[in-house]
Coordinates of C-alpha atoms in Angstrom, one line a residue:
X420 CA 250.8 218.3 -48.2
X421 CA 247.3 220.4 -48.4
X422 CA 246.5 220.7 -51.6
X423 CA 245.8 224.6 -51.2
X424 CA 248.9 225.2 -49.4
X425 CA 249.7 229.0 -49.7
X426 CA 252.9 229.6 -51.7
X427 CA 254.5 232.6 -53.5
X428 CA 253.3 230.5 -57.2
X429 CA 253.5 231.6 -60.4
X430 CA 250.2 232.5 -62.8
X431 CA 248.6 230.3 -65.4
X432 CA 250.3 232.0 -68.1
X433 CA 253.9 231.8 -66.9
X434 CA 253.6 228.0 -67.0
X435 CA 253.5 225.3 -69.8
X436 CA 250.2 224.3 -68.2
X437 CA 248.7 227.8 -68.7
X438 CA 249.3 227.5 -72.4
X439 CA 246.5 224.9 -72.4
X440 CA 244.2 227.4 -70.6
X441 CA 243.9 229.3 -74.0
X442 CA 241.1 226.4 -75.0
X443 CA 239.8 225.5 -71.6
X444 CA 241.6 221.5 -71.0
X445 CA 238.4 220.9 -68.5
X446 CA 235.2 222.3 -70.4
X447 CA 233.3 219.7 -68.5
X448 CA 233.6 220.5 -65.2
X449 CA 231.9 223.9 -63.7
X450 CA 234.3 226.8 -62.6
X451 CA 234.6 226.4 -58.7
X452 CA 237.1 225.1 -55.7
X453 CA 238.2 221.7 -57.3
X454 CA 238.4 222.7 -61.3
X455 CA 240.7 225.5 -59.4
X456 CA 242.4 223.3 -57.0
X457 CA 242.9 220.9 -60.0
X458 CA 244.9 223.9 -62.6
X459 CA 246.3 225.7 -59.7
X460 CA 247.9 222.4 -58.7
X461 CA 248.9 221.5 -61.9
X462 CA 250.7 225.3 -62.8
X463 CA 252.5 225.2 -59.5
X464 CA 254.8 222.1 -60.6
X465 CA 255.2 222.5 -64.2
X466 CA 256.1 225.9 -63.9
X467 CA 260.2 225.9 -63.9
X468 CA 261.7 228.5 -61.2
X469 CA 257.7 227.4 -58.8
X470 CA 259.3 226.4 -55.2
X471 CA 257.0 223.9 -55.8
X472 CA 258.4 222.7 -59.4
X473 CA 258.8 218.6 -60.0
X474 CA 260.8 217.3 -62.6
X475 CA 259.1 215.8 -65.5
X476 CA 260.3 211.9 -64.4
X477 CA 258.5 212.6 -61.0
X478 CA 255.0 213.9 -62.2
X479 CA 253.0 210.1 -61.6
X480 CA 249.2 210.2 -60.7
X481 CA 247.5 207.0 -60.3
X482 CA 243.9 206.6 -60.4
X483 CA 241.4 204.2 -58.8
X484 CA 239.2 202.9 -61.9
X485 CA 235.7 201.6 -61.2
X486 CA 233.9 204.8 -59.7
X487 CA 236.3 207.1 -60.3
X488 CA 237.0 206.7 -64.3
X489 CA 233.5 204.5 -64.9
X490 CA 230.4 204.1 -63.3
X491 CA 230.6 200.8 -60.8
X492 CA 226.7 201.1 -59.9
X493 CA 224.8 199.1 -59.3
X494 CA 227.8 196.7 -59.7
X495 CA 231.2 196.7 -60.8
X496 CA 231.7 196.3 -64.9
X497 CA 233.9 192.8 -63.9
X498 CA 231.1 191.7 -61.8
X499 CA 229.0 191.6 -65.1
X500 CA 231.6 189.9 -67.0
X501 CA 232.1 187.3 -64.4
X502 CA 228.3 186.7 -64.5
X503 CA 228.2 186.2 -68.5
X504 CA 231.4 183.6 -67.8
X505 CA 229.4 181.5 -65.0
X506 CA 226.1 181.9 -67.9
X507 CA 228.6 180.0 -70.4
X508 CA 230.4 177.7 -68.1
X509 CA 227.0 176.5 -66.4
X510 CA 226.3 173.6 -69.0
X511 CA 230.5 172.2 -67.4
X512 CA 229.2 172.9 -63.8
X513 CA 225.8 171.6 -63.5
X514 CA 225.7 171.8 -59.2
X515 CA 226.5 175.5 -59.7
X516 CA 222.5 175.4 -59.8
X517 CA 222.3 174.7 -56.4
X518 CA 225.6 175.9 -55.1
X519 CA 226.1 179.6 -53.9
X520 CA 227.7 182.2 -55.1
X521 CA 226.8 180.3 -58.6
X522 CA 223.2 179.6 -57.8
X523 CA 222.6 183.5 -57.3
X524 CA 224.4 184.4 -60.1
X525 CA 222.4 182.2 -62.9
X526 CA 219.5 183.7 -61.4
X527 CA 220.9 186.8 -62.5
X528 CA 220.3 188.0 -58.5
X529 CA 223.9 190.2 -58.7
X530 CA 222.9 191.5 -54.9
X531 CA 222.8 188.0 -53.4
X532 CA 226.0 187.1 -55.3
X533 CA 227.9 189.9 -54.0
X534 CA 226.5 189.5 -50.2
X535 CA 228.6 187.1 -49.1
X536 CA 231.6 190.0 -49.4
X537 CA 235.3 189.3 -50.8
X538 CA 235.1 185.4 -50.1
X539 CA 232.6 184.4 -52.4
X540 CA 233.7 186.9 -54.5
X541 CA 237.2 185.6 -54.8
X542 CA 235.0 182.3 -55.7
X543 CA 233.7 183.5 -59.0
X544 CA 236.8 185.1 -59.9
X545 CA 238.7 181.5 -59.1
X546 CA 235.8 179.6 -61.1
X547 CA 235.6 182.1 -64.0
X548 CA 239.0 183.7 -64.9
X549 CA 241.6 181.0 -64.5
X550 CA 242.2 177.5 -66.4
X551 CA 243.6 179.6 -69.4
X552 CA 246.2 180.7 -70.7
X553 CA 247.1 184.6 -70.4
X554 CA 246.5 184.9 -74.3
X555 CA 242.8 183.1 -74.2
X556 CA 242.0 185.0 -71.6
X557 CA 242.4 188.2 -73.1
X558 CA 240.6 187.2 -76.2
X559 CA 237.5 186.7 -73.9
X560 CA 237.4 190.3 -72.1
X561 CA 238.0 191.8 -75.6
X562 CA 235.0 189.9 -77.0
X563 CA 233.0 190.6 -74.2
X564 CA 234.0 194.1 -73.7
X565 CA 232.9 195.4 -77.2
X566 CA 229.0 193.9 -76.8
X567 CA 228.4 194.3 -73.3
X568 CA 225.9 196.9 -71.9
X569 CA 225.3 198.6 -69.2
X570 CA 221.8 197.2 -67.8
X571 CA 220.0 200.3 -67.1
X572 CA 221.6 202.7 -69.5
X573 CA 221.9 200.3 -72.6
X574 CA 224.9 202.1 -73.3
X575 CA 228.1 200.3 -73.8
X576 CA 230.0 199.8 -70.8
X577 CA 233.0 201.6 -72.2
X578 CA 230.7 204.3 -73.4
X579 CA 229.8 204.8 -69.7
X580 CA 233.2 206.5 -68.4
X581 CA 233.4 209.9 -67.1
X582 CA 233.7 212.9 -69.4
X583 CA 235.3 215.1 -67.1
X584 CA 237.8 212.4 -65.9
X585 CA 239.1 211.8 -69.5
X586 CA 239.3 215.3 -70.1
X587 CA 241.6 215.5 -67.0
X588 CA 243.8 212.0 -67.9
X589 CA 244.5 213.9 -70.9
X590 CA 245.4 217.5 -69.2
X591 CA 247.6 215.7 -66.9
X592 CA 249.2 213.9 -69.8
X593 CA 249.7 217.3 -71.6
X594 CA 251.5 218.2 -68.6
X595 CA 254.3 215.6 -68.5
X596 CA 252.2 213.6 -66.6
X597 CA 252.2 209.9 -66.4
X598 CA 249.1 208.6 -65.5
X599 CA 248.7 204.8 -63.9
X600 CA 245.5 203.1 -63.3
X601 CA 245.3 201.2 -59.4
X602 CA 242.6 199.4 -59.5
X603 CA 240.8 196.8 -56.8
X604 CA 239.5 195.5 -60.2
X605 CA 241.8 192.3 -62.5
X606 CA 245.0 193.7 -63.7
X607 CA 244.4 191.4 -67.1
X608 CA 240.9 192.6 -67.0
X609 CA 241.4 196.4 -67.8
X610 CA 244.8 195.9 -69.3
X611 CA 242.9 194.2 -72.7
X612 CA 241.0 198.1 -73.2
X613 CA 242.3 200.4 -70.9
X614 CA 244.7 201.9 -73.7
X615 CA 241.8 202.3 -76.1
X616 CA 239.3 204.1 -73.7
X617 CA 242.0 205.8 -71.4
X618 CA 244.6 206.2 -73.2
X619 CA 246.7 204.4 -70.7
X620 CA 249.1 201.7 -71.9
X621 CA 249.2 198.1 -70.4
X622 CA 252.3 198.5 -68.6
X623 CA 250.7 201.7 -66.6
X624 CA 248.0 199.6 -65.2
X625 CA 248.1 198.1 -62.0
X626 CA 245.1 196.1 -60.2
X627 CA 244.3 192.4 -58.4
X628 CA 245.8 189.2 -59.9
X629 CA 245.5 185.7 -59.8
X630 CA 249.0 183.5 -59.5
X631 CA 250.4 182.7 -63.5
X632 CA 252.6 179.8 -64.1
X633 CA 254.9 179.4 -67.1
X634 CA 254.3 176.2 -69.4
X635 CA 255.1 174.7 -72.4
X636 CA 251.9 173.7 -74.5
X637 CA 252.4 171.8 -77.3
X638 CA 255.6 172.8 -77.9
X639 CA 254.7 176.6 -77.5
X640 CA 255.9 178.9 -74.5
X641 CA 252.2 180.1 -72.7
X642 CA 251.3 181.8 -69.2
X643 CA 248.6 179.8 -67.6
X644 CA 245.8 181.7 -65.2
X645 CA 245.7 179.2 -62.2
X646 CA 242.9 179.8 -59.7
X647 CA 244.7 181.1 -57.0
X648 CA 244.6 184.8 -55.8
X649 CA 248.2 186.0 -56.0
X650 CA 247.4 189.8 -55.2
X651 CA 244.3 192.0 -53.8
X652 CA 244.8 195.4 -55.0
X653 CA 242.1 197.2 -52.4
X654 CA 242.8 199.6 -49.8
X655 CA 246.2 198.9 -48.0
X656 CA 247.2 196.9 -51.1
X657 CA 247.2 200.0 -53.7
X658 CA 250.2 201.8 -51.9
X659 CA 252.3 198.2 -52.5
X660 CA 251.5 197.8 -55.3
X661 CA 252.2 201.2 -56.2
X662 CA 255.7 200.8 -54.9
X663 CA 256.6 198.0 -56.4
X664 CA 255.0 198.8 -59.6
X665 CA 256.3 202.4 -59.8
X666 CA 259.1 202.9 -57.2
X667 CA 257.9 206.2 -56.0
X668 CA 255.1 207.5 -54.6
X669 CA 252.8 209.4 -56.7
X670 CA 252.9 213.3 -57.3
X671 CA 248.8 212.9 -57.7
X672 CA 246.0 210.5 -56.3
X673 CA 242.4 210.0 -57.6
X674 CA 239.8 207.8 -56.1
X675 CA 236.1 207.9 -55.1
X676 CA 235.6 205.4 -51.5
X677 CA 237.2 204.3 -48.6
X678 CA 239.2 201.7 -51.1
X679 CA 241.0 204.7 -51.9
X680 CA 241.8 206.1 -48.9
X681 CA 245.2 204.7 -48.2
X682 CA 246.1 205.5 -51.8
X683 CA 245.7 209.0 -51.3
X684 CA 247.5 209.0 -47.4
X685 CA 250.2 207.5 -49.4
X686 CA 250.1 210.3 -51.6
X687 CA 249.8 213.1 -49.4
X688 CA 251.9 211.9 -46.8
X689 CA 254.9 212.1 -49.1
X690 CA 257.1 215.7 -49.2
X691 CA 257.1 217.9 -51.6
X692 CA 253.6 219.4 -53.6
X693 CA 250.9 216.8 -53.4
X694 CA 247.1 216.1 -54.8
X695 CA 244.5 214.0 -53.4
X696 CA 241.0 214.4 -55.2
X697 CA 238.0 211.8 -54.4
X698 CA 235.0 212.0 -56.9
X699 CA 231.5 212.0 -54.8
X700 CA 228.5 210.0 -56.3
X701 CA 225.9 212.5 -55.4
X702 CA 223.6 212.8 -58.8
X703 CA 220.9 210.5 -58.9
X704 CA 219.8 211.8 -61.7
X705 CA 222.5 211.1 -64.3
X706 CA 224.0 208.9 -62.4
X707 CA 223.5 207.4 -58.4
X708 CA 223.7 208.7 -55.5
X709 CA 225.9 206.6 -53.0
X710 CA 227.1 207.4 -49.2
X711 CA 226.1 206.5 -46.9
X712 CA 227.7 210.1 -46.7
X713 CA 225.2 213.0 -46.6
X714 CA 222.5 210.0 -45.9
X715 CA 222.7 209.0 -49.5
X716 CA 222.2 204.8 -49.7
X717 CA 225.3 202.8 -48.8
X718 CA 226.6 201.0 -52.3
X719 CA 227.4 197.1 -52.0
X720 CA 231.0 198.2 -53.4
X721 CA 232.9 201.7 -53.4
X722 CA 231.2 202.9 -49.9
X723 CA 231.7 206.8 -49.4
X724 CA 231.7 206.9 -45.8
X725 CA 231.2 210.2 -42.9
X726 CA 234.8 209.5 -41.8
X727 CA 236.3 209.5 -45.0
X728 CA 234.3 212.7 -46.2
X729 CA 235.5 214.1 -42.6
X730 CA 239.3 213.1 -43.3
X731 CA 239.1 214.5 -46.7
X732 CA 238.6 218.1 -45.2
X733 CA 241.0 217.5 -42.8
X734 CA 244.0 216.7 -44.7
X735 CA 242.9 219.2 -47.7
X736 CA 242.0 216.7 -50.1
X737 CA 239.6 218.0 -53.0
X738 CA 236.0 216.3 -53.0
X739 CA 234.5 216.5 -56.1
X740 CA 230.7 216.6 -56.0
X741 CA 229.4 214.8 -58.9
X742 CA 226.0 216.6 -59.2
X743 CA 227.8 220.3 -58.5
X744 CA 231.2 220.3 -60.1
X745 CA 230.5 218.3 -63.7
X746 CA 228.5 220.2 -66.2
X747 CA 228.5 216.8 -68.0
X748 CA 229.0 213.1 -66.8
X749 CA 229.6 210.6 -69.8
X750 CA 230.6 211.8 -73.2
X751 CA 227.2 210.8 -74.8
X752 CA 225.2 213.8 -72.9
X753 CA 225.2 216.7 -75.4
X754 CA 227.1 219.6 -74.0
X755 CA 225.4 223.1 -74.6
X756 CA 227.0 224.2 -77.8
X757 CA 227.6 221.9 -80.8
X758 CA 229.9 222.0 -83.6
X759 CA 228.1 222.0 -86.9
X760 CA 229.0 221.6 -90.7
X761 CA 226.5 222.5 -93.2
X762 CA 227.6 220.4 -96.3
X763 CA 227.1 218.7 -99.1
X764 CA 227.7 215.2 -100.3
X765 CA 229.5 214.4 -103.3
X766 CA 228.5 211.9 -105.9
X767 CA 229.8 208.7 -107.4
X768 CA 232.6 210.7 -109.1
X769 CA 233.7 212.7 -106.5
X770 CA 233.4 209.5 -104.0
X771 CA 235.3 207.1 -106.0
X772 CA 238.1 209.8 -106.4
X773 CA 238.3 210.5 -102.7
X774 CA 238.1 206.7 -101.7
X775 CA 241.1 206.0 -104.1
X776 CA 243.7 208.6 -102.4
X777 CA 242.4 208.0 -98.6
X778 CA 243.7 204.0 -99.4
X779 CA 246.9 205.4 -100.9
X780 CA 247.4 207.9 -97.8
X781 CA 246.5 204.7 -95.5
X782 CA 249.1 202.9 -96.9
X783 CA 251.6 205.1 -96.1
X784 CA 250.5 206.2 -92.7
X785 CA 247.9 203.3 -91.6
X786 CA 247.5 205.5 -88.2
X787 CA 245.1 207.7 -90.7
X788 CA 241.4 207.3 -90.8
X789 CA 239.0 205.7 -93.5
X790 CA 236.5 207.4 -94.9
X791 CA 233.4 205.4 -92.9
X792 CA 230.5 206.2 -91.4
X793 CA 231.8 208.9 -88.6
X794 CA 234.8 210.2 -91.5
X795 CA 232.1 211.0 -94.1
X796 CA 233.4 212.9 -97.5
X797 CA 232.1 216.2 -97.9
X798 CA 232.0 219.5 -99.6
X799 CA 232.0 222.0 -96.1
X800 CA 229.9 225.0 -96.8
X801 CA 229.6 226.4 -93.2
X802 CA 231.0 225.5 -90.0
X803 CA 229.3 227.3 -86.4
X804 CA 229.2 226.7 -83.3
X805 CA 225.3 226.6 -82.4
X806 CA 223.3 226.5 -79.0
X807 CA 222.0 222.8 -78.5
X808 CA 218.4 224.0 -77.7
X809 CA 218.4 225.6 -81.2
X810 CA 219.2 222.6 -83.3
X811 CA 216.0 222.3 -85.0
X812 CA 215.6 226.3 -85.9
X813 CA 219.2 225.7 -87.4
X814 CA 217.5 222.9 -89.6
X815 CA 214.4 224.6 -90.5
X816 CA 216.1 228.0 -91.3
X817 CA 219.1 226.2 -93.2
X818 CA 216.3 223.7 -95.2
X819 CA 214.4 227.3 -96.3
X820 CA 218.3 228.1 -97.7
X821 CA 218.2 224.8 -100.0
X822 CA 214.8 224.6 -100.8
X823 CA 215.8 227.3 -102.6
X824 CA 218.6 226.0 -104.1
X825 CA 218.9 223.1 -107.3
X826 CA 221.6 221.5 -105.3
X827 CA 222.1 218.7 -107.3
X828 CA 222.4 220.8 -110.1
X829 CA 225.6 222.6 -108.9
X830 CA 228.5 221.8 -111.3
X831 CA 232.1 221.9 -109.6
X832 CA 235.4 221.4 -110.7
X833 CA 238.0 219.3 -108.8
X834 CA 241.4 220.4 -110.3
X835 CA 244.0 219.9 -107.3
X836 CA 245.1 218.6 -104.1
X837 CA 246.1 219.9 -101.2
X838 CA 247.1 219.6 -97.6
X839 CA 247.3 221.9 -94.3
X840 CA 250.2 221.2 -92.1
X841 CA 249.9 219.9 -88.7
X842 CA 253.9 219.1 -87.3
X843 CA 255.4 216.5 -89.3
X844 CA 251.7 215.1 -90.9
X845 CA 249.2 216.8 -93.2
X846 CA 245.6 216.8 -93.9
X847 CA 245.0 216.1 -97.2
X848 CA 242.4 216.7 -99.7
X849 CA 240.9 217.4 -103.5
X850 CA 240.1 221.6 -104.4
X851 CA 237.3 222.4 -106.5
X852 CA 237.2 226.1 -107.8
X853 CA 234.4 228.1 -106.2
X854 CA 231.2 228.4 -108.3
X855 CA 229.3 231.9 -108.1
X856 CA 226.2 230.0 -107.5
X857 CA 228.2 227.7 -104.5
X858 CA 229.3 231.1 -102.8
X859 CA 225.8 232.8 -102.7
X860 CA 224.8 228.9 -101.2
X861 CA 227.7 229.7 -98.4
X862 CA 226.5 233.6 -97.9
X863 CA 222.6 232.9 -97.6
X864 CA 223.7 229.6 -95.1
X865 CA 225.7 232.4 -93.5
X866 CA 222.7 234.8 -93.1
X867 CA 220.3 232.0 -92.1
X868 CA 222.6 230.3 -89.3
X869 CA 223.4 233.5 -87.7
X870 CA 221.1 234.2 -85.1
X871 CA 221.6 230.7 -83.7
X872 CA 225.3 231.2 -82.7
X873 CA 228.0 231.7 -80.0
X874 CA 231.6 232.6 -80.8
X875 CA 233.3 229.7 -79.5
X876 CA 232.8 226.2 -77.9
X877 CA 235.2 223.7 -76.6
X878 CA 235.9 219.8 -77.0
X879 CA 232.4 218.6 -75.6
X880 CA 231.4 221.0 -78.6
X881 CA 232.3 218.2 -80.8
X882 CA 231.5 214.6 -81.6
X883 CA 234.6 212.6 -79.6
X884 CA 235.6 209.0 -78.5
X885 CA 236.7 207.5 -75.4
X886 CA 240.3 207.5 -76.6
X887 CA 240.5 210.6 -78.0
X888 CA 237.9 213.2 -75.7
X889 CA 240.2 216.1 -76.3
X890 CA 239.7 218.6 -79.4
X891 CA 242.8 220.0 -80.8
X892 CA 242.4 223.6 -80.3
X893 CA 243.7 224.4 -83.7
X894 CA 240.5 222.9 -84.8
X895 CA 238.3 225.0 -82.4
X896 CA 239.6 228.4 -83.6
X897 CA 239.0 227.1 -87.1
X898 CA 235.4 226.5 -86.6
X899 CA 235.2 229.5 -84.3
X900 CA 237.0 231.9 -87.1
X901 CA 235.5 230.1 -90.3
X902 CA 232.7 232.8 -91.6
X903 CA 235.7 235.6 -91.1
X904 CA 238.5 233.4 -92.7
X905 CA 237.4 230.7 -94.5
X906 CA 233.9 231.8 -96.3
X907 CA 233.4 234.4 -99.4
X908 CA 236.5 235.4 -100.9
X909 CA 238.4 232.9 -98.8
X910 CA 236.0 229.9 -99.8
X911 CA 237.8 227.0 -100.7
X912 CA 235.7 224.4 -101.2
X913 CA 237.3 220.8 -100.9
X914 CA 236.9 216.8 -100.1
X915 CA 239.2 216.3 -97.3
X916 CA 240.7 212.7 -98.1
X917 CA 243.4 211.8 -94.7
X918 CA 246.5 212.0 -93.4
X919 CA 250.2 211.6 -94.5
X920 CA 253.6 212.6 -94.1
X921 CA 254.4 215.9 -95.7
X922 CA 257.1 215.1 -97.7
X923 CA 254.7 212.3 -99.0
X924 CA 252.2 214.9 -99.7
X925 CA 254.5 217.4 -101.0
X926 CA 255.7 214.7 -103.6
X927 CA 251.8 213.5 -104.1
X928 CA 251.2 217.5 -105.2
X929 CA 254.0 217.8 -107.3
X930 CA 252.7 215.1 -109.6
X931 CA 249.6 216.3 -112.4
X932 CA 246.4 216.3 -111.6
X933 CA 244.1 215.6 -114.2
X934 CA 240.8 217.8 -113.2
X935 CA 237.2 216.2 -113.4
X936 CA 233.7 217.6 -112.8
X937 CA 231.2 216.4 -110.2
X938 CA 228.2 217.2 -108.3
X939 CA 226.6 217.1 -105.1
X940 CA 223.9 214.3 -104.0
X941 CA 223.0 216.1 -101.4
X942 CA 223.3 218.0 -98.4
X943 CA 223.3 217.5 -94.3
X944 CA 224.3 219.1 -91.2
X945 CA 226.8 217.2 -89.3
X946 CA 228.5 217.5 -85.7
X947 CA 232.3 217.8 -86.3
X948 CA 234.9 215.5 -85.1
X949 CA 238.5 215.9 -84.6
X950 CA 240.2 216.8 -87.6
X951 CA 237.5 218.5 -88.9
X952 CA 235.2 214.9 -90.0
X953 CA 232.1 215.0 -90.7
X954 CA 231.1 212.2 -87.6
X955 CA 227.6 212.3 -86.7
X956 CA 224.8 213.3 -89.2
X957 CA 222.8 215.6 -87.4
X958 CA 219.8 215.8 -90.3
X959 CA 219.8 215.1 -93.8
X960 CA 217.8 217.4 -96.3
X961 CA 217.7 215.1 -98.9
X962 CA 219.1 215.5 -102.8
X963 CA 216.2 217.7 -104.3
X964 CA 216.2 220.3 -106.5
X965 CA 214.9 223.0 -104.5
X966 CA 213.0 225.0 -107.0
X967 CA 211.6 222.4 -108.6
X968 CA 211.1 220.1 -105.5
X969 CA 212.3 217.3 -107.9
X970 CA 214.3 214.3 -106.7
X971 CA 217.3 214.2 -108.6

């Protein structure tokens, strides 16, 4: 079916979906046809009573992974990993130096590798991923996968996926949803970290495979990788594997070249409401530009070919132009508004308090975070959305504010705990009463910060992770509502600690608190994370006392 199919459909806010439009579920990608095609889609079969309504059980998308999730240029992420194994096997293999695909590869000359196509491709899988066990294997892509860099970003690979592709995974998954990776790529490869960067479990990936036997080793029950190709998940393959996989076809397809293409006739030729979207390398600037489409240079892999662009307006899939229809690419590009918190930094007494009931929490809901580097504890003063451009004027007029100030000379009293509901958990903390001297800090922050801000901003506002890229939109009317609800007479100032249960932390603030006095060491600006952390120090101004310009 053509994705812009006119129907008689219901609005964005008669549907679950448009409940997630409050708080924009796709702040990376620039208002146009395929953001549209992408919500309208997405409204039309959650929305109960829509002729075009699916059934919760029904609402599958599969997605192709390397060029449509991650960046595959210049080579695919296993093509890297299989080059590191031949590196470490070479000393076992010594004609390898001679012998091609091998020879190529120790030279570190990927291009020549790759040349000979899927034969001699299929020869470094066979040489590099079998002769294990299932378990072993998996041991070596997680070791591998949390070093490895990308060779002309230096970023990690798993840093280099697509920000406007996670933020859809997890709109989708909002939306009853489940998503499935199909990838041409090893089904044992992504299965060891797609859950962590994705968010998709093992069982919801599909891909290639080499043939397993069962065997007993030393007594123990073990799945042994044998070198022989039991499966090619590319092209013609993905809507098999799908079937057999799944057992129905999906509701939504996702790819980026023609080893997508019969996915997504697979997808569209099915009845009822269907989506087909292919993602269009066409930014050479903060990413690659690959065609040979629109002239662009024809990729050794994931080829985006005239006839496919052509079919792709034919049968009404949406083409997603990289350079055009993304704001952002990979979560690491600051987005044009931050979130900030202008803090301070407790000391020694405060710390050791705060460290002791985050471990307790921990222990009874280990899901929690530690207070680490990107959970720092903290005293919030102000929290704003600010312009990016502006950072440093946000600095130099909040470091005029404390130079004024004796910070560490600010005296506070911690005399409770407390938590804010979220469901069935809380986020917990330790209160200190309000000094008059702390709430003229917050008001003069307030008056120095102002010119520098915009009402509102949305999850690429925020410091995020692969696996969790979506800000809970409680959090963003906070930050956007702070100076009106949660400064001056509201001002509350307090270490936030972790998360718990609530009837644990209604029973851990039923018990006596015995109050103590600290102060700060210091003060920063931070970008927030979710649950309001203090994640990524943004500048530090030091512990001084401002009027003295003393270190404390």
């Amino acid at each position: 079916m053509n994705n812009n199919a006119p129907e008689k459909e219901p609005t964005a806010s008669q549907s679950p979906a448009g409940a997630v439009l409050s708080a924009d579920p796709l702040p990376s990608w620039n208002d146009g046809p395929a953001k549209r095609s992408i919500i309208d889609f997405v409204v039309r079969v959650t929305t109960e009573g829509s002729p075009s309504f699916v059934s919760v059980p029904e609402r599958i998308a599969t997605f192709d992974n390397d060029g449509t999730l991650w960046c595959e240029q210049p080579a695919p992420v296993q093509a890297y990993f299989a080059l590191d194994r031949v590196r470490a096997l070479a000393p076992q293999h010594p004609h390898w130096q001679t012998q091609e695909p091998f020879a190529s590869l120790l030279r570190g000359d990927l291009s020549a590798a790759l040349a000979g196509g899927d034969h001699e491709l299929l020869e470094i899988v066979m040489a590099t991923h079998a002769g294990m066990s299932t378990t072993e294997f998996g041991r070596i892509v997680e070791d591998w996968i949390a070093t490895a860099r990308h060779p002309d970003t230096g970023r990690l690979f798993t840093e280099m996926v697509y920000q406007p592709m996670l933020e859809l995974l997890a709109y989708l998954s909002a939306n009853g949803f489940r998503n499935y990776i199909v990838t041409g790529g090893g089904i044992e490869f992504v299965r060891q970290w797609g859950e962590r960067v994705y968010g998709v479990t093992p069982g919801q990936v599909i891909g290639s495979s080499i043939k397993t036997r069962f065997e007993l080793r030393d007594g123990k029950p073990v799945l042994m990788r044998l070198p022989q190709l039991n499966f090619n998940n590319d092209k013609g393959g993905k809507p098999v594997t799908i079937h057999q996989h799944i057992g129905r076809a999906p509701l939504a397809a996702f790819g980026n070249s023609v080893g997508d293409q019969q996915m997504l006739e697979y997808t569209l030729g099915s009845e009822g409401a269907r989506f087909g979207l292919l993602v269009l390398h066409d930014d050479a600037v903060r990413e690659y530009a690959c065609g040979p489409v629109l002239g662009m240079p024809e990729p050794r892999l994931g080829a985006f070919t005239p006839a496919l662009h052509a079919q792709a307006k034919t049968a009404g899939w949406t083409v997603v132009s990289m350079k055009h229809d993304w704001n952002r690419v990979f979560p690491f590009e600051p987005g044009p508004v931050v979130a900030i918190n202008i803090l301070l930094e407790p000391d020694a007494a405060m710390l050791a308090h705060a460290e002791a009931n985050n471990a307790r929490l921990r222990k009874v809901f280990p899901k929690g975070f530690a207070l680490d580097a990107t959970h720092r504890p903290h005293v919030t003063l102000l929290q704003r959305f600010v312009r990016t451009a502006e950072l440093d004027r946000v600095h130099a007029a909040a470091a005029k504010v404390f130079a004024g100030t004796d910070v560490p000379g600010l005296r506070l009293q911690a005399y409770k705990y407390y938590y804010i509901p979220s469901g069935a958990i809380g986020l917990a903390g330790i209160v200190a009463r309000p000094s008059p001297e702390l709430r003229e800090l917050q008001l003069a922050l307030i008056d120095a910060v102002a010119p520098f801000t915009v009402p509102t901003g949305s999850s690429d506002a925020f410091f995020t992770t692969a696996d969790d890229p979506v800000i809970d939109p409680l959090l963003i009317g906070y930050v956007s509502t702070f100076v009106e609800k949660s400064a001056g007479d509201h001002f509350s100032p307090h270490v936030t600690t972790g998360i718990a249960p609530r009837e644990y932390l209604d029973a851990m603030l039923a018990e006596p608190f015995e109050p103590f006095t600290f102060s700060p060491a210091g003060a920063a600006i931070y970008q927030l994370g979710q649950f309001g952390t203090a994640a990524r120090k943004l500048h530090d101004f030091g512990a001084k006392h401002g009027r003295s310009g003393q270190k404390s």
